[in-house]
Short mmCIF file of C-alpha atoms and ligand atoms in Angstrom, two decimals:
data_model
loop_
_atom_site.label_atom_id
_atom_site.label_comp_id
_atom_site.label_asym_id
_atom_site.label_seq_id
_atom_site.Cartn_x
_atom_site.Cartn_y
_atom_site.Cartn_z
CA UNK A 232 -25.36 -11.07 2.97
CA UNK A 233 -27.07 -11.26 -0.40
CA UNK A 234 -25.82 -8.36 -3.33
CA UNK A 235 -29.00 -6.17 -4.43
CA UNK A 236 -30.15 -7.20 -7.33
CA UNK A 237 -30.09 -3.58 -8.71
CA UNK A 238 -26.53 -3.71 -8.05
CA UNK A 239 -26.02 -6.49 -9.88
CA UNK A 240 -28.23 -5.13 -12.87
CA UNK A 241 -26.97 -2.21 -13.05
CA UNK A 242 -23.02 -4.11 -13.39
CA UNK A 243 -24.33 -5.96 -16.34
CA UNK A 244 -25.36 -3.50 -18.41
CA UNK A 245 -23.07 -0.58 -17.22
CA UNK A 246 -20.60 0.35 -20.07
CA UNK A 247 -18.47 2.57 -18.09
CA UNK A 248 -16.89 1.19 -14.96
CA UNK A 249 -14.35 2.36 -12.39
CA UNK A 250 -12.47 0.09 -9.65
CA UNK A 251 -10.40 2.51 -7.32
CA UNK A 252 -8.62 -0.16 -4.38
CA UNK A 253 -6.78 0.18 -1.40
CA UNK A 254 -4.44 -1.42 0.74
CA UNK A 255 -7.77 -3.37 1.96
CA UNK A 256 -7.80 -5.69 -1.06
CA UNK A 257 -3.92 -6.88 -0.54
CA UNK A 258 -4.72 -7.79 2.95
CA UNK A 259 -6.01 -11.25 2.38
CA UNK A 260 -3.04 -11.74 0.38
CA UNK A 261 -0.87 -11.13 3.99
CA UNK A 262 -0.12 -7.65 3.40
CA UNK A 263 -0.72 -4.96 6.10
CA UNK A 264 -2.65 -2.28 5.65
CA UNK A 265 -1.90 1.24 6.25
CA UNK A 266 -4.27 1.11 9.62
CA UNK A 267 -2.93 -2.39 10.68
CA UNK A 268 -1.00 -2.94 13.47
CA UNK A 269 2.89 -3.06 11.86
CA UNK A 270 4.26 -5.87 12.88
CA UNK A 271 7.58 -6.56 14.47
CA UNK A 272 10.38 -4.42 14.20
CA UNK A 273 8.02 -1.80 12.43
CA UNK A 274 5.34 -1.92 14.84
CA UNK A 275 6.63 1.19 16.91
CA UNK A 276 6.21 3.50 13.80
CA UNK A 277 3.14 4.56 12.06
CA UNK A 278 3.21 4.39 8.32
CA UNK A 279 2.25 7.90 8.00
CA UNK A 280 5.17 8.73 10.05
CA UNK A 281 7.69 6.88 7.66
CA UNK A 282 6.00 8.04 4.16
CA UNK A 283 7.16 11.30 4.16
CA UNK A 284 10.35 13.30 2.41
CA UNK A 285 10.89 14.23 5.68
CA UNK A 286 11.02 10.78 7.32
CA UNK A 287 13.43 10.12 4.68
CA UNK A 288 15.81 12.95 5.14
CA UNK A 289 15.75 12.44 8.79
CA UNK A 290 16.21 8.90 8.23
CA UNK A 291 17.01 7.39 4.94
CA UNK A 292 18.63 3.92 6.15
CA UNK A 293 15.36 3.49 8.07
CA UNK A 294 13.24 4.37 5.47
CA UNK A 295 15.10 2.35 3.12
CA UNK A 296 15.10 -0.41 5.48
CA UNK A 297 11.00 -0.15 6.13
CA UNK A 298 10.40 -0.32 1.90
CA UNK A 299 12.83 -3.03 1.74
CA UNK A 300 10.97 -5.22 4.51
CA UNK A 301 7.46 -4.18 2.35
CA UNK A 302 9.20 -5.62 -1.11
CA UNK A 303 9.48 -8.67 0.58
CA UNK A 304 6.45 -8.97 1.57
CA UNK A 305 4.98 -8.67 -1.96
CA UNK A 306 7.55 -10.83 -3.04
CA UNK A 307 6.34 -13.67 -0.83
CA UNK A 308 2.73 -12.95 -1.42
CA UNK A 309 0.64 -13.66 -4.16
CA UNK A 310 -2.90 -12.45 -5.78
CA UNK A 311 -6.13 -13.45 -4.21
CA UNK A 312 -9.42 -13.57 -5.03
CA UNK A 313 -10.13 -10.40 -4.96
CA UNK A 314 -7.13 -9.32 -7.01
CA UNK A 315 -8.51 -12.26 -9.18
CA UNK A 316 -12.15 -11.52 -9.38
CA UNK A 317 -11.30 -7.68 -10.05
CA UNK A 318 -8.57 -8.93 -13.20
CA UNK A 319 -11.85 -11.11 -14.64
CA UNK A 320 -14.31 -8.00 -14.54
CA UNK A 321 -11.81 -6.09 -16.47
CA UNK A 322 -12.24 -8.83 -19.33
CA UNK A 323 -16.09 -8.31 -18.86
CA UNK A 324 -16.83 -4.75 -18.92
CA UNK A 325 -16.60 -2.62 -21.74
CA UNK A 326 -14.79 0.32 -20.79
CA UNK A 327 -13.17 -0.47 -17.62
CA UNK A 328 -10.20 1.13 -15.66
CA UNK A 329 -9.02 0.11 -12.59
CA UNK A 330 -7.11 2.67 -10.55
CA UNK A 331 -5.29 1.82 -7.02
CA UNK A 332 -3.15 3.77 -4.17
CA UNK A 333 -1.37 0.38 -3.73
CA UNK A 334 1.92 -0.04 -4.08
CA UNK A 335 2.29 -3.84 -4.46
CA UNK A 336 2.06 -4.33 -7.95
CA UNK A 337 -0.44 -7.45 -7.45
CA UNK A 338 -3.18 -6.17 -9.27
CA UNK A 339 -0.71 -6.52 -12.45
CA UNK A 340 0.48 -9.75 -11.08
CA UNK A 341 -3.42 -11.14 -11.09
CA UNK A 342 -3.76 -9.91 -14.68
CA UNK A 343 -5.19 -6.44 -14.58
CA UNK A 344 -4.42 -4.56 -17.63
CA UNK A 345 -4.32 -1.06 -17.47
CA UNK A 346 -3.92 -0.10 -14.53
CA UNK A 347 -3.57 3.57 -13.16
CA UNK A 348 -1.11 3.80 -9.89
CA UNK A 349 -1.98 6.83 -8.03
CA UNK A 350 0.37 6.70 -5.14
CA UNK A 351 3.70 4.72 -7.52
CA UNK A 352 5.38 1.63 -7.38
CA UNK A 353 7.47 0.22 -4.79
CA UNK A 354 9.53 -2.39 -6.98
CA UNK A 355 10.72 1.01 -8.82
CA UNK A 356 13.56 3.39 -7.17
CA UNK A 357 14.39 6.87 -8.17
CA UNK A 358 16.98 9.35 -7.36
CA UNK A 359 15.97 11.19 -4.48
CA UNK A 360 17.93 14.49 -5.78
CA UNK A 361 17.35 14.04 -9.40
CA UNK A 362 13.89 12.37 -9.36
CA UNK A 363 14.65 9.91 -12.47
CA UNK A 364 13.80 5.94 -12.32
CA UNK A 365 17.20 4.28 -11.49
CA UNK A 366 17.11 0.67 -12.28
CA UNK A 367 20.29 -0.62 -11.58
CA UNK A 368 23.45 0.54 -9.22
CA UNK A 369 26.77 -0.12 -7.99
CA UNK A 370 25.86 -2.71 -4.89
CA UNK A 371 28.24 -1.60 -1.96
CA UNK A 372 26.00 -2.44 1.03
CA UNK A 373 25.21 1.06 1.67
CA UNK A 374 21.81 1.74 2.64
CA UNK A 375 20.17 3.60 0.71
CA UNK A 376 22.17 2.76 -2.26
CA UNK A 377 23.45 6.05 -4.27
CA UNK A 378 22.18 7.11 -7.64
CA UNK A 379 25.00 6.09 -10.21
CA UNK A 380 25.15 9.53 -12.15
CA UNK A 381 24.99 12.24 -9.23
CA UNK A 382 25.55 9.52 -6.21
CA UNK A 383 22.22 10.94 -4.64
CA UNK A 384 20.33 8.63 -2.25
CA UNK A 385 17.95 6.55 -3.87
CA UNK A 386 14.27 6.65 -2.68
CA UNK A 387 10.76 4.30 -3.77
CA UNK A 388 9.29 5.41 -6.75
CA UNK A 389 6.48 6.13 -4.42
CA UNK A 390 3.88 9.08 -3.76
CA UNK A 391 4.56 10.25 -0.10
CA UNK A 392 2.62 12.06 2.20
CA UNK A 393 2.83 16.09 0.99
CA UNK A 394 3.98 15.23 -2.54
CA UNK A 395 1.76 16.19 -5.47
CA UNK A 396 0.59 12.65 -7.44
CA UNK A 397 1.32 12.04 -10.83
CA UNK A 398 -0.39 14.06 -13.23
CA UNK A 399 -1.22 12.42 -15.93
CA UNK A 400 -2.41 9.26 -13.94
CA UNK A 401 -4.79 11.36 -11.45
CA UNK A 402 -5.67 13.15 -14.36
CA UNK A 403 -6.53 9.89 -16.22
CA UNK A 404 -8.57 8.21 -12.92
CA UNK A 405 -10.74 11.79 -12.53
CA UNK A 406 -11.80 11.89 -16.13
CA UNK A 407 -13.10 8.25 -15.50
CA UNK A 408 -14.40 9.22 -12.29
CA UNK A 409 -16.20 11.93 -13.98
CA UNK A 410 -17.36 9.86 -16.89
CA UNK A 411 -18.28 6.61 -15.27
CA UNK A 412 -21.65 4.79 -14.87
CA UNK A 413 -20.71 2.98 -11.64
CA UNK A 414 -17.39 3.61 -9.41
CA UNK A 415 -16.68 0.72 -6.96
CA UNK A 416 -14.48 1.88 -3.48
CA UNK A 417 -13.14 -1.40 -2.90
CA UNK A 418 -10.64 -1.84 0.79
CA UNK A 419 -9.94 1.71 1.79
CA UNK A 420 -10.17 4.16 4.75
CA UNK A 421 -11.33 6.88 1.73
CA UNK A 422 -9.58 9.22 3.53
CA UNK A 423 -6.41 9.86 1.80
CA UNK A 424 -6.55 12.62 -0.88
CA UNK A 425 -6.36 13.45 -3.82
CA UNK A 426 -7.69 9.88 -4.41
CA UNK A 427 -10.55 9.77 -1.41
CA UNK A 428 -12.37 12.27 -3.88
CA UNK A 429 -12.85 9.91 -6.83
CA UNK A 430 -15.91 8.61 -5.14
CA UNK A 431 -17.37 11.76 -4.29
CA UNK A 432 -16.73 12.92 -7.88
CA UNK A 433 -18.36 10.08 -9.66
CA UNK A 434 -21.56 10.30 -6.58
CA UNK A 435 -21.81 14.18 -7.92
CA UNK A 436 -21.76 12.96 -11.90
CA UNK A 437 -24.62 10.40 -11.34
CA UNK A 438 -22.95 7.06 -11.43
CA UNK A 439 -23.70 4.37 -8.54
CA UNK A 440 -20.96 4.22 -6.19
CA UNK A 441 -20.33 1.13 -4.09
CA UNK A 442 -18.23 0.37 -1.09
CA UNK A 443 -17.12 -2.75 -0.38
CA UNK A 444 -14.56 -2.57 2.69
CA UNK A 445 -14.31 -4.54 5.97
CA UNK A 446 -15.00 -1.56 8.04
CA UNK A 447 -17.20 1.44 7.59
CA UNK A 448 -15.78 4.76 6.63
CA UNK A 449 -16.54 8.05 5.91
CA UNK A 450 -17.55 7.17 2.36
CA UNK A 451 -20.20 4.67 3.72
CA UNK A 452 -22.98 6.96 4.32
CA UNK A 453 -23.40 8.48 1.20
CA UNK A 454 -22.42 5.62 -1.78
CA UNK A 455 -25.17 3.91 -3.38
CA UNK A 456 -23.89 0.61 -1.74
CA UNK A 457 -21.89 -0.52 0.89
CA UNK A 458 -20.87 -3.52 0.98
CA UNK A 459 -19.48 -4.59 4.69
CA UNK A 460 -17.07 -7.95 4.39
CA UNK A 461 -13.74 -9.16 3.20
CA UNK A 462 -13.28 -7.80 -0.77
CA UNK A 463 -12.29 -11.16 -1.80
CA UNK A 464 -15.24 -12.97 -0.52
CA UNK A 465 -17.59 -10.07 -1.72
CA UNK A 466 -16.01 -9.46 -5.30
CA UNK A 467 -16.14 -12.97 -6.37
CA UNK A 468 -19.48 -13.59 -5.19
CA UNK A 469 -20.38 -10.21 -7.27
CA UNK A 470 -18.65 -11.41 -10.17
CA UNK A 471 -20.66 -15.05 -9.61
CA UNK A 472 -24.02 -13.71 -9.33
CA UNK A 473 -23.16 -10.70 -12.66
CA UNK A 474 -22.10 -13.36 -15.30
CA UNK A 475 -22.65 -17.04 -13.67
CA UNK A 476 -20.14 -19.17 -14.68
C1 BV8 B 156 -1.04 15.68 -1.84
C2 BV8 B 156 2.04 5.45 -0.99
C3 BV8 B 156 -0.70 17.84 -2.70
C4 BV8 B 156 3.25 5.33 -0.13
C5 BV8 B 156 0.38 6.77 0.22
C6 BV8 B 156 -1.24 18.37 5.32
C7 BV8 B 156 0.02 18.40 4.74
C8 BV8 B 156 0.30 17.76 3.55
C9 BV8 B 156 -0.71 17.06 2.90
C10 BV8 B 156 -1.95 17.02 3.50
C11 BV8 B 156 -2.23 17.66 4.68
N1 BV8 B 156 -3.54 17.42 4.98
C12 BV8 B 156 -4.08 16.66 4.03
C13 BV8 B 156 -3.14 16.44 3.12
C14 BV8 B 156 -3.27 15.68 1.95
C15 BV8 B 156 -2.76 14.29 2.27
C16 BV8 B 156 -3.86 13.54 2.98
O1 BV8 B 156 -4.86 13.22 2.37
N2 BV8 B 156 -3.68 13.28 4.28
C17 BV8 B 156 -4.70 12.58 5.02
C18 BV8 B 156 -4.03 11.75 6.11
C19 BV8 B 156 -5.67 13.62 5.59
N3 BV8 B 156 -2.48 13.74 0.97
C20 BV8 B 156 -1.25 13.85 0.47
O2 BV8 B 156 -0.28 14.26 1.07
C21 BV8 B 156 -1.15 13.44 -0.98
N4 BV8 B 156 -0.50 14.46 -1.72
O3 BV8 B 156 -2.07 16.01 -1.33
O4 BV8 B 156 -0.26 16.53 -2.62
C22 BV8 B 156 -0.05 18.54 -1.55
C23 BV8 B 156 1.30 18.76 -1.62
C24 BV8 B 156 1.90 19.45 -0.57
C25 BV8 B 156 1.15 19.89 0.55
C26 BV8 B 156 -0.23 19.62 0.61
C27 BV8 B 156 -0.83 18.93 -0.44
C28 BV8 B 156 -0.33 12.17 -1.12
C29 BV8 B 156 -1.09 11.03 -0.48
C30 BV8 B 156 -0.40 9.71 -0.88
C31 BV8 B 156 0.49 9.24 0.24
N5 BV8 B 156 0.98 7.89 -0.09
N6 BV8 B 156 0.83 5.56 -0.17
C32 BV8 B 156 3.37 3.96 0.48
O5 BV8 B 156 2.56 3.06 0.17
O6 BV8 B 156 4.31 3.78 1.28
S1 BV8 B 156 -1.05 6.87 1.10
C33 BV8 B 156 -1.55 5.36 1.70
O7 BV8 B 156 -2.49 5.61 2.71
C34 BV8 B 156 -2.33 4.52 0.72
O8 BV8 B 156 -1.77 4.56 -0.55
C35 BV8 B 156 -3.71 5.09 0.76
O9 BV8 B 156 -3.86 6.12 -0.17
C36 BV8 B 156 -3.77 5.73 2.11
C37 BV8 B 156 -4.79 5.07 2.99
O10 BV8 B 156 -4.47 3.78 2.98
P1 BV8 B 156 -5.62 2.71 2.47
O11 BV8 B 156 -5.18 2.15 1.20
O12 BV8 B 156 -6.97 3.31 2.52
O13 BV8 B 156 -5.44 1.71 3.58
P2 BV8 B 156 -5.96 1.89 5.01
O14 BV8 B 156 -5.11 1.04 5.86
O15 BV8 B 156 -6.11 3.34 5.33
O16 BV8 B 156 -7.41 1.29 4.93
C38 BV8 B 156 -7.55 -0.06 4.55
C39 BV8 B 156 -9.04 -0.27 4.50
O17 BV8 B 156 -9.26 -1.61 4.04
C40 BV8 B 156 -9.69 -0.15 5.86
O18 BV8 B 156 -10.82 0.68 5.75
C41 BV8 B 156 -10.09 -1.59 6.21
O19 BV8 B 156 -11.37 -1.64 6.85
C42 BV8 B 156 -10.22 -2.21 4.84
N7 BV8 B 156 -9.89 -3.63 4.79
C43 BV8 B 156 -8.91 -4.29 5.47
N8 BV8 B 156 -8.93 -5.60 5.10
C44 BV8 B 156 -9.92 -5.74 4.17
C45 BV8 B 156 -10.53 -4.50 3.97
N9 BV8 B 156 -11.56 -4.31 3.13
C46 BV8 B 156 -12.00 -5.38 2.45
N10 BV8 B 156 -11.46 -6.61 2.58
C47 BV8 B 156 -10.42 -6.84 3.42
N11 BV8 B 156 -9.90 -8.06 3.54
#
């Protein structure tokens, strides 16, 4: 499927750019999305279901146990092209920013500078009492390990499902959303808020949203473009066809 030329036009002169991703754009990197199938052990329990203060309280070891099992994922994988091709428009367009609800850390790992994490980090742990970044403890086998000042549980430094995101980053990624020229909606469902309504924001301040995602979703009605494929294959023939090598 060929990219509309107006697209591509309006990429290479746009100052003022916005890429917000989900867990779509680590898939082709072997990473599960939040709507795949879990595999294995995990595939009796729905990520919603585990991504909660409550799932933890009920069930820290298992909770624990599910991040830990994620972290290795990331560990084994590794950017791909779309990671790639999203790191090399960074270097190409003025103002830039390039926000995600991933976890993984592979957007940094590709080479993207800058970049806003709505929903956290899952290679960081914090107290689960105290809420501080602990970044090393006592090993003892116990799972989840305890915080080494107040001997709290430790948790993911991650956004769950009924906790408020950070403010300064979601403040940061709706001022861009706000201000941008084009916002691109690149592998997500777009139905997760807060961060489902950066799309909606930039479509109401007059900047050309595009969706590029596998599957349709709610957002693919009303953006500018949508863009139905795998985000590695479709960002990196965007990025060819914008500034030809
Ligand atoms: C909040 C981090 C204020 C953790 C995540 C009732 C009670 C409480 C809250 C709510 C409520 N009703 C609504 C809410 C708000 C709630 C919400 O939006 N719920 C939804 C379900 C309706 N939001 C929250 O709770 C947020 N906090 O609102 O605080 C508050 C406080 C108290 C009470 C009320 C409100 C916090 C939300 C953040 C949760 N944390 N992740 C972790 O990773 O473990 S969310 C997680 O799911 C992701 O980060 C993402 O944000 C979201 C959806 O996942 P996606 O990334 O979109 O992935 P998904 O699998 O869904 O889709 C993948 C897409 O990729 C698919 O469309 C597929 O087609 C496509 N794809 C696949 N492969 C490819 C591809 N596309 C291209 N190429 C490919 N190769």
């Amino acid at each position: 499927m060929r990219i509309d030329p107006r697209l591509v036009q309006r990429l290479q002169t746009a100052r003022r750019v916005v890429a917000l991703t989900g867990a779509g754009i680590s898939a082709e990197s072997g990473i599960p999305t939040f709507r795949d199938a879990q595999s294995g052990l995990w595939a009796r329990f729905r990520p919603e279901e585990l991504a909660t203060p409550e799932a933890f309280r009920r069930n820290p070891e298992l909770v624990w146990d599910w991040y830990a099992w994620r972290r290795g994922l990331v560990a084994r994988a590794t950017p791909n092209p779309g990671h790639l091709a999203l790191a090399r428009l960074g270097t190409l367009v003025p103002d830039w920013l390039l926000v995600t609800q991933n976890v993984d850390g592979l957007h940094q790992r590709a080479g993207s500078r800058a970049v806003v994490e709505l929903h956290g980090n899952i290679h960081r742990n914090k107290c689960f009492d105290e809420g501080v970044v602990v970044a090393e403890w006592r090993e003892t086998g116990e799972r989840p390990p305890r915080c080494p000042r107040c001997g709290g549980p430790l948790r993911p430094d991650v956004i769950w499902f009924g906790e408020s995101l950070p403010a300064q980053a979601l403040a940061q990624a709706e001022a861009a959303a706000r201000g941008c020229q084009m916002l691109f909606s690149i592998g997500t469902s777009a139905a997760v808020f807060p961060a489902a309504q950066l799309p909606l924001t930039a479509l109401q301040a007059g900047a050309m949203v595009v969706e590029v995602n596998k599957d349709p979703t709610p957002l693919t009605g009303i953006a500018t473009f949508s863009l139905l494929g795998l985000a590695g294959e479709i960002l990196s023939r965007l990025l060819e066809e914008t500034w030809p090598a």
